[in-house]
């Protein structure tokens, strides 16, 4: 089938708990799903002519979130690894998509209710899919791109990373 030319890494799990209540196993599971998964993909394709490296990160890596110290650390580590990959592979399109919450996936109906109560807009599935596809069409100096919905997008206009 030939060499691998693109990677899209979208794995992630949650184990929300306050840091003093989080077990080492919970931390490892959350962190390794993101960071270990990306490491495995990059290691397996080190000799391949990658033209695309894209990982689904989270705005939580930038802003933090109660109970998600491991998830925040994993996503920011992923962002930094992709910045290094962009420097090492100048001809590849490299993206760390710092998503806000999507309607669906990790956002269960119960979590959606909490976001609604807090006034946090979620990304509709069709708009998220379109944003993902659109993002892969444009070069950028910084691989980190924040994608949010509603009022949160307006608040991020001063963030020193690319926003769309």
mmCIF file of C-alpha atoms in Angstrom:
data_model
loop_
_atom_site.group_PDB
_atom_site.id
_atom_site.type_symbol
_atom_site.label_atom_id
_atom_site.label_comp_id
_atom_site.label_asym_id
_atom_site.label_seq_id
_atom_site.Cartn_x
_atom_site.Cartn_y
_atom_site.Cartn_z
ATOM 1 C CA UNK A 1 0.000 0.000 0.000
ATOM 2 C CA UNK A 2 2.994 2.303 0.226
ATOM 3 C CA UNK A 3 4.205 4.648 2.941
ATOM 4 C CA UNK A 4 1.933 6.445 5.378
ATOM 5 C CA UNK A 5 1.548 10.112 4.478
ATOM 6 C CA UNK A 6 -0.891 11.346 7.116
ATOM 7 C CA UNK A 7 -1.831 10.923 10.765
ATOM 8 C CA UNK A 8 -4.995 12.097 12.508
ATOM 9 C CA UNK A 9 -4.843 11.353 16.242
ATOM 10 C CA UNK A 10 -8.166 11.834 18.009
ATOM 11 C CA UNK A 11 -7.914 9.556 21.049
ATOM 12 C CA UNK A 12 -8.826 10.816 24.493
ATOM 13 C CA UNK A 13 -10.407 9.692 27.730
ATOM 14 C CA UNK A 14 -11.525 11.484 30.856
ATOM 15 C CA UNK A 15 -11.233 10.564 34.526
ATOM 16 C CA UNK A 16 -12.358 13.792 36.169
ATOM 17 C CA UNK A 17 -11.497 14.205 39.823
ATOM 18 C CA UNK A 18 -9.827 16.786 42.011
ATOM 19 C CA UNK A 19 -6.061 16.325 41.973
ATOM 20 C CA UNK A 20 -5.979 15.088 45.581
ATOM 21 C CA UNK A 21 -8.602 12.462 44.721
ATOM 22 C CA UNK A 22 -7.064 11.312 41.427
ATOM 23 C CA UNK A 23 -5.328 7.949 41.460
ATOM 24 C CA UNK A 24 -2.020 7.386 39.641
ATOM 25 C CA UNK A 25 -3.838 4.870 37.430
ATOM 26 C CA UNK A 26 -6.444 7.479 36.409
ATOM 27 C CA UNK A 27 -3.712 9.984 35.588
ATOM 28 C CA UNK A 28 -1.731 7.441 33.565
ATOM 29 C CA UNK A 29 -4.781 6.301 31.584
ATOM 30 C CA UNK A 30 -5.733 9.872 30.623
ATOM 31 C CA UNK A 31 -2.186 11.055 29.905
ATOM 32 C CA UNK A 32 -1.025 7.961 28.028
ATOM 33 C CA UNK A 33 -4.085 7.842 25.782
ATOM 34 C CA UNK A 34 -3.164 11.243 24.343
ATOM 35 C CA UNK A 35 0.604 11.436 24.680
ATOM 36 C CA UNK A 36 1.534 7.760 24.503
ATOM 37 C CA UNK A 37 -0.806 7.311 21.558
ATOM 38 C CA UNK A 38 0.803 10.182 19.654
ATOM 39 C CA UNK A 39 4.274 8.882 20.512
ATOM 40 C CA UNK A 40 3.373 5.443 19.135
ATOM 41 C CA UNK A 41 2.043 6.925 15.895
ATOM 42 C CA UNK A 42 5.061 9.184 15.380
ATOM 43 C CA UNK A 43 7.508 6.385 16.204
ATOM 44 C CA UNK A 44 5.816 4.010 13.765
ATOM 45 C CA UNK A 45 5.956 6.595 10.962
ATOM 46 C CA UNK A 46 9.376 8.138 11.637
ATOM 47 C CA UNK A 47 10.660 6.989 8.219
ATOM 48 C CA UNK A 48 7.443 7.733 6.322
ATOM 49 C CA UNK A 49 7.038 10.926 4.241
ATOM 50 C CA UNK A 50 4.300 12.452 6.378
ATOM 51 C CA UNK A 51 2.518 15.376 4.747
ATOM 52 C CA UNK A 52 -0.102 15.716 7.511
ATOM 53 C CA UNK A 53 0.086 15.378 11.274
ATOM 54 C CA UNK A 54 -3.110 16.424 13.030
ATOM 55 C CA UNK A 55 -4.116 15.771 16.621
ATOM 56 C CA UNK A 56 -7.303 16.581 18.433
ATOM 57 C CA UNK A 57 -6.196 18.559 21.445
ATOM 58 C CA UNK A 58 -8.405 20.547 23.801
ATOM 59 C CA UNK A 59 -8.840 24.124 24.908
ATOM 60 C CA UNK A 60 -8.462 22.650 28.414
ATOM 61 C CA UNK A 61 -4.713 22.416 27.742
ATOM 62 C CA UNK A 62 -4.722 26.224 27.456
ATOM 63 C CA UNK A 63 -7.370 27.234 30.001
ATOM 64 C CA UNK A 64 -7.444 24.345 32.486
ATOM 65 C CA UNK A 65 -10.651 22.929 33.946
ATOM 66 C CA UNK A 66 -11.695 21.723 37.374
ATOM 67 C CA UNK A 67 -10.923 18.038 37.829
ATOM 68 C CA UNK A 68 -8.897 17.761 34.624
ATOM 69 C CA UNK A 69 -5.263 18.310 35.612
ATOM 70 C CA UNK A 70 -4.233 15.155 33.737
ATOM 71 C CA UNK A 71 -6.296 16.000 30.662
ATOM 72 C CA UNK A 72 -4.919 19.562 30.589
ATOM 73 C CA UNK A 73 -1.337 18.327 30.942
ATOM 74 C CA UNK A 74 -1.797 15.665 28.271
ATOM 75 C CA UNK A 75 -3.227 18.145 25.778
ATOM 76 C CA UNK A 76 -0.561 20.785 26.367
ATOM 77 C CA UNK A 77 2.143 18.114 26.042
ATOM 78 C CA UNK A 78 0.542 17.044 22.765
ATOM 79 C CA UNK A 79 0.606 20.696 21.613
ATOM 80 C CA UNK A 80 4.314 21.008 22.392
ATOM 81 C CA UNK A 81 5.187 17.721 20.678
ATOM 82 C CA UNK A 82 3.398 18.903 17.543
ATOM 83 C CA UNK A 83 5.263 22.227 17.641
ATOM 84 C CA UNK A 84 8.513 20.219 17.653
ATOM 85 C CA UNK A 85 7.219 18.033 14.802
ATOM 86 C CA UNK A 86 6.411 21.120 12.756
ATOM 87 C CA UNK A 87 9.998 22.312 13.172
ATOM 88 C CA UNK A 88 11.355 18.866 12.262
ATOM 89 C CA UNK A 89 9.029 18.402 9.274
ATOM 90 C CA UNK A 90 8.757 21.810 7.579
ATOM 91 C CA UNK A 91 7.003 20.349 4.527
ATOM 92 C CA UNK A 92 4.209 18.714 6.533
ATOM 93 C CA UNK A 93 0.940 20.356 7.538
ATOM 94 C CA UNK A 94 0.950 20.049 11.337
ATOM 95 C CA UNK A 95 -2.075 20.891 13.488
ATOM 96 C CA UNK A 96 -3.013 20.623 17.138
ATOM 97 C CA UNK A 97 -6.719 21.468 17.148
ATOM 98 C CA UNK A 98 -7.563 22.851 20.585
ATOM 99 C CA UNK A 99 -11.251 22.031 20.499
ATOM 100 C CA UNK A 100 -13.853 23.488 22.757
ATOM 101 C CA UNK A 101 -16.577 21.028 23.767
ATOM 102 C CA UNK A 102 -18.469 19.269 20.964
ATOM 103 C CA UNK A 103 -22.123 18.277 21.160
ATOM 104 C CA UNK A 104 -21.626 14.532 21.346
ATOM 105 C CA UNK A 105 -18.616 12.326 21.910
ATOM 106 C CA UNK A 106 -17.131 13.118 25.306
ATOM 107 C CA UNK A 107 -19.952 15.610 25.950
ATOM 108 C CA UNK A 108 -22.628 13.319 27.317
ATOM 109 C CA UNK A 109 -26.207 14.587 27.690
ATOM 110 C CA UNK A 110 -25.510 15.137 31.404
ATOM 111 C CA UNK A 111 -22.379 17.154 30.645
ATOM 112 C CA UNK A 112 -24.261 19.106 27.990
ATOM 113 C CA UNK A 113 -26.788 20.070 30.682
ATOM 114 C CA UNK A 114 -23.930 21.374 32.850
ATOM 115 C CA UNK A 115 -22.471 23.361 29.950
ATOM 116 C CA UNK A 116 -25.916 24.817 29.271
ATOM 117 C CA UNK A 117 -26.313 25.843 32.921
ATOM 118 C CA UNK A 118 -22.869 27.467 32.870
ATOM 119 C CA UNK A 119 -23.587 29.276 29.594
ATOM 120 C CA UNK A 120 -20.857 27.384 27.705
ATOM 121 C CA UNK A 121 -21.632 26.954 24.021
ATOM 122 C CA UNK A 122 -20.772 23.616 22.443
ATOM 123 C CA UNK A 123 -19.689 22.977 18.880
ATOM 124 C CA UNK A 124 -22.437 21.384 16.760
ATOM 125 C CA UNK A 125 -21.241 18.155 15.133
ATOM 126 C CA UNK A 126 -21.674 19.403 11.572
ATOM 127 C CA UNK A 127 -19.842 22.675 12.290
ATOM 128 C CA UNK A 128 -17.011 20.822 14.032
ATOM 129 C CA UNK A 129 -16.611 18.437 11.120
ATOM 130 C CA UNK A 130 -16.571 21.353 8.689
ATOM 131 C CA UNK A 131 -14.024 23.248 10.825
ATOM 132 C CA UNK A 132 -11.800 20.154 10.912
ATOM 133 C CA UNK A 133 -11.885 19.761 7.133
ATOM 134 C CA UNK A 134 -11.348 23.496 6.552
ATOM 135 C CA UNK A 135 -8.420 23.636 8.954
ATOM 136 C CA UNK A 136 -6.479 21.081 6.951
ATOM 137 C CA UNK A 137 -6.531 23.345 3.903
ATOM 138 C CA UNK A 138 -4.445 26.240 5.260
ATOM 139 C CA UNK A 139 -0.778 26.553 6.254
ATOM 140 C CA UNK A 140 0.080 28.293 9.532
ATOM 141 C CA UNK A 141 3.211 29.325 11.414
ATOM 142 C CA UNK A 142 1.835 27.965 14.687
ATOM 143 C CA UNK A 143 0.361 24.453 14.657
ATOM 144 C CA UNK A 144 -1.998 25.247 17.563
ATOM 145 C CA UNK A 145 -5.472 26.315 16.465
ATOM 146 C CA UNK A 146 -8.341 27.040 18.857
ATOM 147 C CA UNK A 147 -11.802 26.047 17.629
ATOM 148 C CA UNK A 148 -14.756 27.041 19.830
ATOM 149 C CA UNK A 149 -18.416 27.930 19.556
ATOM 150 C CA UNK A 150 -20.511 30.947 20.450
ATOM 151 C CA UNK A 151 -19.326 33.586 22.918
ATOM 152 C CA UNK A 152 -16.131 31.683 23.786
ATOM 153 C CA UNK A 153 -14.807 32.296 20.289
ATOM 154 C CA UNK A 154 -15.111 36.052 20.781
ATOM 155 C CA UNK A 155 -13.238 35.887 24.095
ATOM 156 C CA UNK A 156 -10.262 34.172 22.470
ATOM 157 C CA UNK A 157 -9.467 36.874 19.926
ATOM 158 C CA UNK A 158 -6.511 38.050 22.030
ATOM 159 C CA UNK A 159 -5.069 34.550 22.494
ATOM 160 C CA UNK A 160 -1.517 34.514 21.094
ATOM 161 C CA UNK A 161 -2.202 31.432 18.966
ATOM 162 C CA UNK A 162 -4.212 31.011 15.806
ATOM 163 C CA UNK A 163 -7.993 31.052 16.213
ATOM 164 C CA UNK A 164 -10.676 30.248 13.696
#
